[in-house]
mmCIF file of C-alpha atoms in Angstrom:
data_model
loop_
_atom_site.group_PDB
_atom_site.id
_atom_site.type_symbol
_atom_site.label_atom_id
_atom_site.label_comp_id
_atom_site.label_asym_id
_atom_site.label_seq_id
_atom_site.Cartn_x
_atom_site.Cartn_y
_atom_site.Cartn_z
ATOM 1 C CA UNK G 1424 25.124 23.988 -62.152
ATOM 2 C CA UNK G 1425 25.205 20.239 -61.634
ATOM 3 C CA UNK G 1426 27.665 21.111 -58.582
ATOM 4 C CA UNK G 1427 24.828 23.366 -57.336
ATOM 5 C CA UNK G 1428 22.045 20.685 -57.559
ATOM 6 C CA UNK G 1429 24.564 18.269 -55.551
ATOM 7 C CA UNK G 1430 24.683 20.518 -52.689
ATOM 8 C CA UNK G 1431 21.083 21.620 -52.706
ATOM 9 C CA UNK G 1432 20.397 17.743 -52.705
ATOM 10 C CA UNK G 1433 23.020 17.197 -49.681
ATOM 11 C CA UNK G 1434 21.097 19.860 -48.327
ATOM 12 C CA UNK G 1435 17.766 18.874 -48.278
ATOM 13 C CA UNK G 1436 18.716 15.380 -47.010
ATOM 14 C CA UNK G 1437 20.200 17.051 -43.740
ATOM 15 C CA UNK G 1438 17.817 19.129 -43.425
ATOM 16 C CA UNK G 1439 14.880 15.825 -43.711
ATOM 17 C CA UNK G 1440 17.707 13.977 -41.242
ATOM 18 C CA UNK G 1441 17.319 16.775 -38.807
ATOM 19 C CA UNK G 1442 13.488 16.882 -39.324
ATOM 20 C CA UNK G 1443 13.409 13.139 -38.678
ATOM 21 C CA UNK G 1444 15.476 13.398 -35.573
ATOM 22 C CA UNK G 1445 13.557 16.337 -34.364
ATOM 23 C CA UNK G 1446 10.281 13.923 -34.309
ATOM 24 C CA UNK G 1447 11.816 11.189 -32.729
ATOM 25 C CA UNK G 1448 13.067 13.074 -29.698
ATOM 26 C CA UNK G 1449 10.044 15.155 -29.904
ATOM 27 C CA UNK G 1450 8.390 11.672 -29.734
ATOM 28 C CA UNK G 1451 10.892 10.275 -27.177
ATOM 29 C CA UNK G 1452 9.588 13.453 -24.914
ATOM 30 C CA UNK G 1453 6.223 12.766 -25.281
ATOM 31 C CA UNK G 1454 6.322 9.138 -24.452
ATOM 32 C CA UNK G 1455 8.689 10.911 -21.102
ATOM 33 C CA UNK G 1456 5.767 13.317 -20.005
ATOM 34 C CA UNK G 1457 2.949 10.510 -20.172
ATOM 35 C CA UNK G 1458 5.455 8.378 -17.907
ATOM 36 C CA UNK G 1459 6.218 11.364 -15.538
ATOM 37 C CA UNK G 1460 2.523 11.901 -15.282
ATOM 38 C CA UNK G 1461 1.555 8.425 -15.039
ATOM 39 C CA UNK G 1462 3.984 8.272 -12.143
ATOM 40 C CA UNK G 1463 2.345 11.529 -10.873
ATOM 41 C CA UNK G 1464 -0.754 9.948 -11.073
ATOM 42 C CA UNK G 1465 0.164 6.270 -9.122
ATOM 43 C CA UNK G 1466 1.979 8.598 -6.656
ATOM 44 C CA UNK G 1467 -1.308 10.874 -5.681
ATOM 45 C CA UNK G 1468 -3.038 7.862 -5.491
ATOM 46 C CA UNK G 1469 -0.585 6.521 -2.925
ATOM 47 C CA UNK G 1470 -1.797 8.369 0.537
ATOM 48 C CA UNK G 1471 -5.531 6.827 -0.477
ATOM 49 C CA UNK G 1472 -4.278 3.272 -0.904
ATOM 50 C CA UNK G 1473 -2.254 3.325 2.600
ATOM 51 C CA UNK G 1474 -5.425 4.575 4.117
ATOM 52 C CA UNK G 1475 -7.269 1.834 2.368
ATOM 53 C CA UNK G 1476 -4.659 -0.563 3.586
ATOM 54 C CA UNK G 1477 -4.964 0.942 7.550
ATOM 55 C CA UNK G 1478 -8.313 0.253 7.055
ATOM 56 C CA UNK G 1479 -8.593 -3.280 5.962
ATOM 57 C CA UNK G 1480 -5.530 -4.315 8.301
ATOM 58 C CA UNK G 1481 -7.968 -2.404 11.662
ATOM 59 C CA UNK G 1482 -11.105 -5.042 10.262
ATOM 60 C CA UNK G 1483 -8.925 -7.550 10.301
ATOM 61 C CA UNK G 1484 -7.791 -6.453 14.062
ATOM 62 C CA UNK G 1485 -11.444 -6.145 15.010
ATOM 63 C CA UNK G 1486 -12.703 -9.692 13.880
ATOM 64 C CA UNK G 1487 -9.514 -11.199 15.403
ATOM 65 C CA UNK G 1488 -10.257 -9.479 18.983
ATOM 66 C CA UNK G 1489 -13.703 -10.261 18.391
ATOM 67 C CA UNK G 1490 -13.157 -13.853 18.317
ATOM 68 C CA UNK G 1491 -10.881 -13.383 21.184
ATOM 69 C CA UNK G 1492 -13.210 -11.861 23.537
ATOM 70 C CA UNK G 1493 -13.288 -15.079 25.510
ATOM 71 C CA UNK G 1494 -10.361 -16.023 26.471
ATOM 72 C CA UNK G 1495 -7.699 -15.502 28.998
ATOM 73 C CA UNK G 1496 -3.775 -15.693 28.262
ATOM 74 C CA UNK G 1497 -2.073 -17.436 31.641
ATOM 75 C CA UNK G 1498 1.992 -16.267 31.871
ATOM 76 C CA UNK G 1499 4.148 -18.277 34.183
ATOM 77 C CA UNK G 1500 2.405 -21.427 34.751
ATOM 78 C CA UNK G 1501 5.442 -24.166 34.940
ATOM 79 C CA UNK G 1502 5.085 -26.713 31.957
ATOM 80 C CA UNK G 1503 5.188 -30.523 32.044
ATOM 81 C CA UNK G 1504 4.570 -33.261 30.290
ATOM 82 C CA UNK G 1505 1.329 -35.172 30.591
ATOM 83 C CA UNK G 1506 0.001 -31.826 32.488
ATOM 84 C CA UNK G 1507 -3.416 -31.930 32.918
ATOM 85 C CA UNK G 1508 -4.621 -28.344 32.791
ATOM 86 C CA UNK G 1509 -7.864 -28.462 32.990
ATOM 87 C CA UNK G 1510 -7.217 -29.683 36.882
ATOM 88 C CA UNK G 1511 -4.448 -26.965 37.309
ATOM 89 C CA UNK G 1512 -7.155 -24.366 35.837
ATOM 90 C CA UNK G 1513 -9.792 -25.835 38.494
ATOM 91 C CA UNK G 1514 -7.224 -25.093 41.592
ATOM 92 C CA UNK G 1515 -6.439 -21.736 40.173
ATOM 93 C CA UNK G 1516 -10.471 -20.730 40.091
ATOM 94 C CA UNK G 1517 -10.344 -22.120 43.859
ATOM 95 C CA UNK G 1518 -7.156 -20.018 45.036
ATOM 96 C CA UNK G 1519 -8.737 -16.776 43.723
ATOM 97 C CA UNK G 1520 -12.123 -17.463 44.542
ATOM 98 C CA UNK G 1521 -13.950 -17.963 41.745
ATOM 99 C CA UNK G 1522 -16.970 -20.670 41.467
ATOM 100 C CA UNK G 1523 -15.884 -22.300 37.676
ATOM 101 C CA UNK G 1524 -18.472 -24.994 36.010
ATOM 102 C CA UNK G 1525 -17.434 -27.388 33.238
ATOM 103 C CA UNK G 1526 -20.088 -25.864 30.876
ATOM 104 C CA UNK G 1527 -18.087 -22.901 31.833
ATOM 105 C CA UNK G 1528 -15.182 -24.007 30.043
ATOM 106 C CA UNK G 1529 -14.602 -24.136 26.166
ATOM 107 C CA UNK G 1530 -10.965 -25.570 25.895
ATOM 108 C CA UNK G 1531 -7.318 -24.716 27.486
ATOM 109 C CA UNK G 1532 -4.003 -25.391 25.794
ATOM 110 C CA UNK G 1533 -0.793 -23.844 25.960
ATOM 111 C CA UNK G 1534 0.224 -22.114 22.549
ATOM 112 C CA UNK G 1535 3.600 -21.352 20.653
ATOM 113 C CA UNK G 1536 5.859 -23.883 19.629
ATOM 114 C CA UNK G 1537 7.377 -26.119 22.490
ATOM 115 C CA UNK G 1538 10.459 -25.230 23.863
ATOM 116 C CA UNK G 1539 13.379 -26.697 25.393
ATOM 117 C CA UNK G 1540 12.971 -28.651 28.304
ATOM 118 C CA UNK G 1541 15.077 -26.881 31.821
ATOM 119 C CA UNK G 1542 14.473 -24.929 35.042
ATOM 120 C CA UNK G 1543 15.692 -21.621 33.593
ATOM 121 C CA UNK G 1544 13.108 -22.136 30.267
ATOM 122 C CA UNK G 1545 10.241 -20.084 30.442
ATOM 123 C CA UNK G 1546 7.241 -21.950 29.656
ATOM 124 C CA UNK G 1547 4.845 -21.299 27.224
ATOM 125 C CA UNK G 1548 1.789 -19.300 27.772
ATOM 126 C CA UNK G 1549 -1.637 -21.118 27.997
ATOM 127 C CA UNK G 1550 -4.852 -20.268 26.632
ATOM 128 C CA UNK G 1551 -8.252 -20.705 28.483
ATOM 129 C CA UNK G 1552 -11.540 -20.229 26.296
ATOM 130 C CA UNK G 1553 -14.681 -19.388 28.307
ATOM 131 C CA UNK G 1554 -18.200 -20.135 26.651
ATOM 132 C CA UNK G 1555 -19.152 -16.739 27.683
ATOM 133 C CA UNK G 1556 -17.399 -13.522 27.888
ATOM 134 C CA UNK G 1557 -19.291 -12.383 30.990
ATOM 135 C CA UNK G 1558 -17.267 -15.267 32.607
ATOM 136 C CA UNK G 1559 -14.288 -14.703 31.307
ATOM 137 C CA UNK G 1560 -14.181 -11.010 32.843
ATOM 138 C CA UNK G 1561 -15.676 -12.424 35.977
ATOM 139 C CA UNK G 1562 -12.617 -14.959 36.085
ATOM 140 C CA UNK G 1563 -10.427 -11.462 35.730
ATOM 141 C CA UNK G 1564 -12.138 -9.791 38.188
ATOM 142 C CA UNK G 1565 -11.147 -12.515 40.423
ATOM 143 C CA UNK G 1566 -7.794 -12.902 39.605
ATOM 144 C CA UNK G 1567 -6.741 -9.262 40.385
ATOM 145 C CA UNK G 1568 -7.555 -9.542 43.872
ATOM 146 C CA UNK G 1569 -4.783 -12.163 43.949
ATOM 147 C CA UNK G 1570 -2.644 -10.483 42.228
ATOM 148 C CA UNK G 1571 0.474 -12.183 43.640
ATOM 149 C CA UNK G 1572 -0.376 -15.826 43.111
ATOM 150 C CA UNK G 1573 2.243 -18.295 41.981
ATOM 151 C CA UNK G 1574 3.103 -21.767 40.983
ATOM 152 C CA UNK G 1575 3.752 -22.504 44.817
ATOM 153 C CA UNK G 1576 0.123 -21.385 45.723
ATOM 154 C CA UNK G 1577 -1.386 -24.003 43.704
ATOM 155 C CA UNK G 1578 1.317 -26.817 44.519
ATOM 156 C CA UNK G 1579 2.550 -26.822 41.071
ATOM 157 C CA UNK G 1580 6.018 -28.316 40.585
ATOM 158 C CA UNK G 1581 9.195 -26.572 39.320
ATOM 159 C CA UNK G 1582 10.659 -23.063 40.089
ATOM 160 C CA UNK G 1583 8.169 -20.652 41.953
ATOM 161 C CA UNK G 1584 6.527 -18.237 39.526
ATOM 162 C CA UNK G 1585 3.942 -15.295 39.882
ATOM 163 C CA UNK G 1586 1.323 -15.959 37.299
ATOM 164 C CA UNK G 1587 -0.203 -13.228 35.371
ATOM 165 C CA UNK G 1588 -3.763 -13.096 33.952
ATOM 166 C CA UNK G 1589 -4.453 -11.175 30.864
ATOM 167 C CA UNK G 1590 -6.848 -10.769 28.345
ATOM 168 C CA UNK G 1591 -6.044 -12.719 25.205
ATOM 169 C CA UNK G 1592 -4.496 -10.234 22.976
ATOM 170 C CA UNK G 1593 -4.253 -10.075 19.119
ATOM 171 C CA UNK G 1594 -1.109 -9.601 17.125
ATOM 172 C CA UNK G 1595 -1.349 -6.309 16.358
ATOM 173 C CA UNK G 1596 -2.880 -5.429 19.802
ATOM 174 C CA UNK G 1597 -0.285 -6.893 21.786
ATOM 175 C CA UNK G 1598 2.335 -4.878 19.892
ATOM 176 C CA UNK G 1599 0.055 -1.754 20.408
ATOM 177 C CA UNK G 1600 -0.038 -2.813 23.957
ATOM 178 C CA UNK G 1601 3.789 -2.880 24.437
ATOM 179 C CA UNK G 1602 4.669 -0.222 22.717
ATOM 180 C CA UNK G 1603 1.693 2.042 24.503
ATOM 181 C CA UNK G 1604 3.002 1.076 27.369
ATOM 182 C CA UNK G 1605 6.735 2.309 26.879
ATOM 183 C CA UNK G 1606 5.549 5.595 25.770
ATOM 184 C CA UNK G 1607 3.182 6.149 28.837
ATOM 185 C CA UNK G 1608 6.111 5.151 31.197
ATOM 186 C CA UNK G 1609 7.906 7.587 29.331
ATOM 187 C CA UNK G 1610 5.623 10.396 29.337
ATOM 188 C CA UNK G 1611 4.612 9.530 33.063
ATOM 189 C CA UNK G 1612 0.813 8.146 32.534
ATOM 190 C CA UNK G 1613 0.061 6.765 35.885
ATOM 191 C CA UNK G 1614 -2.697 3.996 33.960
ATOM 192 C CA UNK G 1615 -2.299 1.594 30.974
ATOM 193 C CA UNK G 1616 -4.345 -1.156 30.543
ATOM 194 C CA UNK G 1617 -6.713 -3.760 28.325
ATOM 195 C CA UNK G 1618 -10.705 -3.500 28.836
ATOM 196 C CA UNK G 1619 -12.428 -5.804 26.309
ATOM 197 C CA UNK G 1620 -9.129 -5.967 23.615
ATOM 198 C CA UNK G 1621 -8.992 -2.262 23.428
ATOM 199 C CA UNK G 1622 -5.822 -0.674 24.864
ATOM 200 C CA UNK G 1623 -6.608 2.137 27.576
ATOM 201 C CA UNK G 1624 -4.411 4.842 28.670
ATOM 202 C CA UNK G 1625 -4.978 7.778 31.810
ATOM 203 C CA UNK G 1626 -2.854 10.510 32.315
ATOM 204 C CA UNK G 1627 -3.892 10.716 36.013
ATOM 205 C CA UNK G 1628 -6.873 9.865 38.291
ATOM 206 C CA UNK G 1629 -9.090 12.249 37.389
ATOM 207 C CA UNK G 1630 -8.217 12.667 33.910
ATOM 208 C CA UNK G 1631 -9.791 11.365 30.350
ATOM 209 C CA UNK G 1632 -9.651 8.109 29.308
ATOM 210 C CA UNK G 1633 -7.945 7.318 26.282
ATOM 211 C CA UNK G 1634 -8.019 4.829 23.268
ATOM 212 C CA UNK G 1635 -5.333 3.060 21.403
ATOM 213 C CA UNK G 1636 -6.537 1.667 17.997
ATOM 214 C CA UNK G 1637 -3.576 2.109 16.046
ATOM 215 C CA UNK G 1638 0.109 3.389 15.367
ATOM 216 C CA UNK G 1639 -1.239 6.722 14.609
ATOM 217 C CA UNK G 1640 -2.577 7.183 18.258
ATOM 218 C CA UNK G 1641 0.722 6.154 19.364
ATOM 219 C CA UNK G 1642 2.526 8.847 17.140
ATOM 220 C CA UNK G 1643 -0.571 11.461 18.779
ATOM 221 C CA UNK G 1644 0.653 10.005 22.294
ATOM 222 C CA UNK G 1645 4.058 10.423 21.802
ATOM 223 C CA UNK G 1646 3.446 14.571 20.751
ATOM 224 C CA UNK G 1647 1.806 15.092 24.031
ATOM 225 C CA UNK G 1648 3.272 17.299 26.762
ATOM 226 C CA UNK G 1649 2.968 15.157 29.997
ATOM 227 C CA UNK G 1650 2.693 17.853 31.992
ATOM 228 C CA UNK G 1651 -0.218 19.181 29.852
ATOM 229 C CA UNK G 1652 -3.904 20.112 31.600
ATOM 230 C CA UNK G 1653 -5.766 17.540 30.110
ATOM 231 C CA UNK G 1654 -5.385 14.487 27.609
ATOM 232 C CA UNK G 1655 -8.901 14.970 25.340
#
């Protein structure tokens, strides 16, 4: 009888040692499913943030070309020390024709950090801020009828360069702008081009205009069938 009792004791001890491991990995699954759907949860929420994200990164875009919409970027103008360029920016409104004022002028500088000195060097770009916009793109309009002027032309010094005039880009719009520009050489778009910091591309005289804004009209451009009808 006593023998009995033992085992029935032994017994109901295993069996409360089962029970008790049963709720802990009963509990242990629980605390699993509230992570897994907590996860579930972050992980739908994902898509909205990156659009959220997209969003906030375009304002940001927008006020920078906004406070952009003055000025002109100048590529190959040879660097030296002591340069004046407000005088070099004077004789290159007089080779293309165009009637600048001082009060026309905000400020020029050349931007980036300074690089070593050498023939072969490129040299850095410069930056010319209009006080208005409407002379800025009438300073533009001038410089693409010379559209082959260079150092030489304005009796600069150093290695003969052609300069290029540009609209004064920002970040993300300049790496828009390159990379649009690949994918319309590669698709064959006869037009690619800035007007006012947005990024324009044309199939073919004749066709729709475009607008790139973003790296999701570049993945749209780089789906399209060149030798499609139309580009809506």
């Amino acid at each position: 009888m006593q023998e009995m009792k033992s085992c029935l004791k032994e017994f109901v001890e295993t069996v409360a040692q089962c029970m008790s491991k049963t709720v802990n990995l009963e509990t242990r699954v629980l605390e699993a499913e509230a992570k897994v759907s907590a996860l579930e949860k972050e992980n739908s929420s994902i898509p909205g943030l990156k659009l959220h994200i997209a969003s906030l990164e375009q304002q940001v875009n927008n006020h920078q070309s906004y406070f952009l919409r003055n000025e002109v970027e100048i590529i190959g103008l040879n660097e030296h020390r002591n340069e004046n360029l407000l005088h070099i920016t004077n004789i290159i409104a007089q080779r293309v024709g165009f009637e600048l004022k001082p009060e026309d002028i905000d400020w020029v500088t050349r931007v980036g950090s300074l690089r070593s000195s050498g023939i072969e060097q490129r040299p850095r770009p410069v930056v010319l801020r209009f006080t208005r916009q409407v002379v800025r793109d009438d300073f533009l309009r001038h410089t693409k009828t010379r559209r082959n002027t260079t150092t030489t032309d304005i009796e600069l010094e150093g290695p003969s360069r052609i300069l290029y005039f540009n609209e004064h880009l920002s970040k993300l719009n300049r790496q828009l702008f390159r990379e649009a520009r690949l994918l319309s050489k590669e698709k064959g778009f006869k037009y690619c081009w800035i007007k006012n910091g947005k990024i324009k591309i044309r199939q073919d005289d004749g066709k729709p205009v475009r607008t790139i804004s973003s790296s999701n009209d570049l993945c749209l451009l780089s789906r399209i069938n060149s030798n499609a009808p139309d580009i809506v």
